[in-house]
Amino acid sequence: MLSGPGGSSDSRIGFDELVLVEVGRGTSERVNNAKAVVLAGGRGTRLSPYTSVLPKPLMPIGDQSILEVVLGSLRSCGISEVTLCVGYLSHLIRAVIGDETADVRINYVEEREALGTAGPLRQVAGLRSTFI
């Protein structure tokens, strides 16, 4: 069972739909009909000069990109649809990830201008309840 702020259980805000991953223990609970949003629109300035040609979500970790690792983790928790909020070099993310990867359907929300950390969430259609 998941708990809300202060340890109280609160089903009104949908904590039961979230994924609980206990770091170091490798346990997780599956998610039922939760939406996942990945914010992948930043410039990644701290990784410059690498991010001048490749967006941060596509930076490699071993033989996969950061974004592929994240999408695989979401899939393993039962998420089958993810919205990617993209901006900087988004055409490369679309070319590499496409509309479906690792059995996860991908939707895109394009930031035409930088909207800040949470700004793109306003553009995600149907995001009125709990999401990951």
Coordinates of C-alpha atoms in Angstrom, one line a residue:
M1 CA 0.0 0.0 0.0
L2 CA 1.3 3.5 -0.9
S3 CA 0.8 6.4 1.5
G4 CA 0.4 10.1 0.9
P5 CA 2.2 13.0 2.5
G6 CA 3.0 12.4 6.2
G7 CA 2.4 8.6 5.8
S8 CA -1.4 8.8 5.5
S9 CA -3.2 6.7 3.0
D10 CA -5.2 8.9 0.6
S11 CA -7.1 7.3 -2.2
R12 CA -8.6 10.6 -3.3
I13 CA -5.4 11.7 -5.0
G14 CA -4.8 8.3 -6.6
F15 CA -1.7 7.1 -4.7
D16 CA -2.8 3.6 -5.4
E17 CA -2.1 4.1 -9.1
L18 CA 1.5 5.0 -8.7
V19 CA 4.5 2.8 -8.9
L20 CA 6.4 2.1 -5.7
V21 CA 10.0 1.2 -6.4
E22 CA 12.1 0.5 -3.3
V23 CA 15.6 1.4 -4.3
G24 CA 18.1 -1.3 -3.6
R25 CA 15.4 -3.9 -2.9
G26 CA 14.2 -4.3 -6.6
T27 CA 10.6 -4.6 -5.7
S28 CA 7.8 -2.8 -7.5
E29 CA 4.0 -2.8 -7.7
R30 CA 2.3 -2.8 -11.1
V31 CA 0.4 0.3 -12.2
N32 CA -3.3 0.2 -13.3
N33 CA -4.2 2.6 -16.1
A34 CA -1.8 5.3 -15.0
K35 CA -0.4 7.8 -17.4
A36 CA 3.3 8.5 -17.7
V37 CA 4.8 11.7 -18.8
V38 CA 8.5 12.2 -19.5
L39 CA 9.9 15.7 -19.6
A40 CA 12.5 15.5 -22.3
G41 CA 12.6 19.0 -23.8
G42 CA 15.6 20.7 -22.0
R43 CA 18.8 21.8 -23.6
G44 CA 21.1 19.7 -21.3
T45 CA 23.5 22.6 -20.9
R46 CA 25.5 20.9 -18.1
L47 CA 26.4 18.2 -20.7
S48 CA 27.7 20.6 -23.2
P49 CA 29.4 20.2 -25.7
Y50 CA 27.8 16.7 -26.2
T51 CA 24.3 18.1 -26.2
S52 CA 25.0 20.5 -29.0
V53 CA 24.5 17.5 -31.4
L54 CA 22.5 15.0 -29.3
P55 CA 19.7 15.8 -26.9
K56 CA 20.3 14.7 -23.3
P57 CA 17.5 12.0 -23.5
L58 CA 19.5 10.3 -26.2
M59 CA 22.8 10.2 -24.4
P60 CA 24.0 6.6 -24.2
I61 CA 24.2 4.5 -21.1
G62 CA 25.9 1.4 -22.3
D63 CA 24.1 0.2 -25.4
Q64 CA 20.8 2.2 -24.8
S65 CA 19.9 5.8 -24.5
I66 CA 18.7 7.3 -21.2
L67 CA 15.2 7.6 -22.7
E68 CA 15.2 3.9 -23.8
V69 CA 16.2 2.9 -20.2
V70 CA 13.3 5.0 -18.8
L71 CA 10.8 3.7 -21.3
G72 CA 11.9 0.1 -20.5
S73 CA 11.5 0.7 -16.8
L74 CA 8.0 2.1 -17.3
R75 CA 7.0 -0.8 -19.5
S76 CA 8.2 -3.3 -16.8
C77 CA 5.9 -1.6 -14.3
G78 CA 2.9 -2.0 -16.6
I79 CA 2.8 1.4 -18.3
S80 CA 1.8 0.9 -22.0
E81 CA 1.4 4.6 -23.0
V82 CA 3.8 7.5 -22.4
T83 CA 3.7 11.1 -23.4
L84 CA 7.1 12.7 -24.2
C85 CA 7.3 16.4 -23.7
V86 CA 10.0 17.4 -26.2
G87 CA 11.6 20.6 -27.4
Y88 CA 15.3 20.9 -28.1
L89 CA 16.4 18.7 -31.0
S90 CA 13.0 17.0 -30.8
H91 CA 13.3 15.8 -34.4
L92 CA 16.2 13.5 -33.3
I93 CA 14.2 12.1 -30.4
R94 CA 11.3 11.3 -32.8
A95 CA 13.6 9.7 -35.3
V96 CA 15.2 7.4 -32.7
I97 CA 12.2 6.6 -30.5
G98 CA 9.4 6.7 -33.0
D99 CA 5.7 6.1 -32.1
E100 CA 6.3 2.8 -30.2
T101 CA 9.2 1.2 -28.5
A102 CA 9.5 -1.8 -26.2
D103 CA 5.7 -2.3 -26.4
V104 CA 5.1 1.2 -25.2
R105 CA 3.0 3.6 -27.3
I106 CA 4.6 7.1 -27.5
N107 CA 2.7 10.4 -27.8
Y108 CA 4.5 13.6 -28.3
V109 CA 3.9 17.2 -27.0
E110 CA 6.1 19.7 -28.7
E111 CA 7.4 22.8 -26.8
R112 CA 7.8 25.6 -29.4
E113 CA 9.5 27.7 -26.8
A114 CA 11.0 26.8 -23.4
L115 CA 8.2 26.5 -20.9
G116 CA 10.2 25.7 -17.8
T117 CA 10.2 22.5 -15.7
A118 CA 6.4 21.9 -15.3
G119 CA 5.2 24.2 -18.1
P120 CA 4.8 21.4 -20.8
L121 CA 2.4 19.5 -18.5
R122 CA -0.3 22.1 -19.4
Q123 CA 0.0 20.9 -23.0
V124 CA -0.6 17.2 -22.3
A125 CA -4.1 16.3 -23.3
G126 CA -6.3 14.5 -20.8
L127 CA -3.9 14.9 -17.9
R128 CA -6.5 15.6 -15.2
S129 CA -5.7 12.8 -12.7
T130 CA -2.7 11.1 -11.1
F131 CA 0.2 10.5 -13.5
I132 CA 3.8 9.3 -13.3

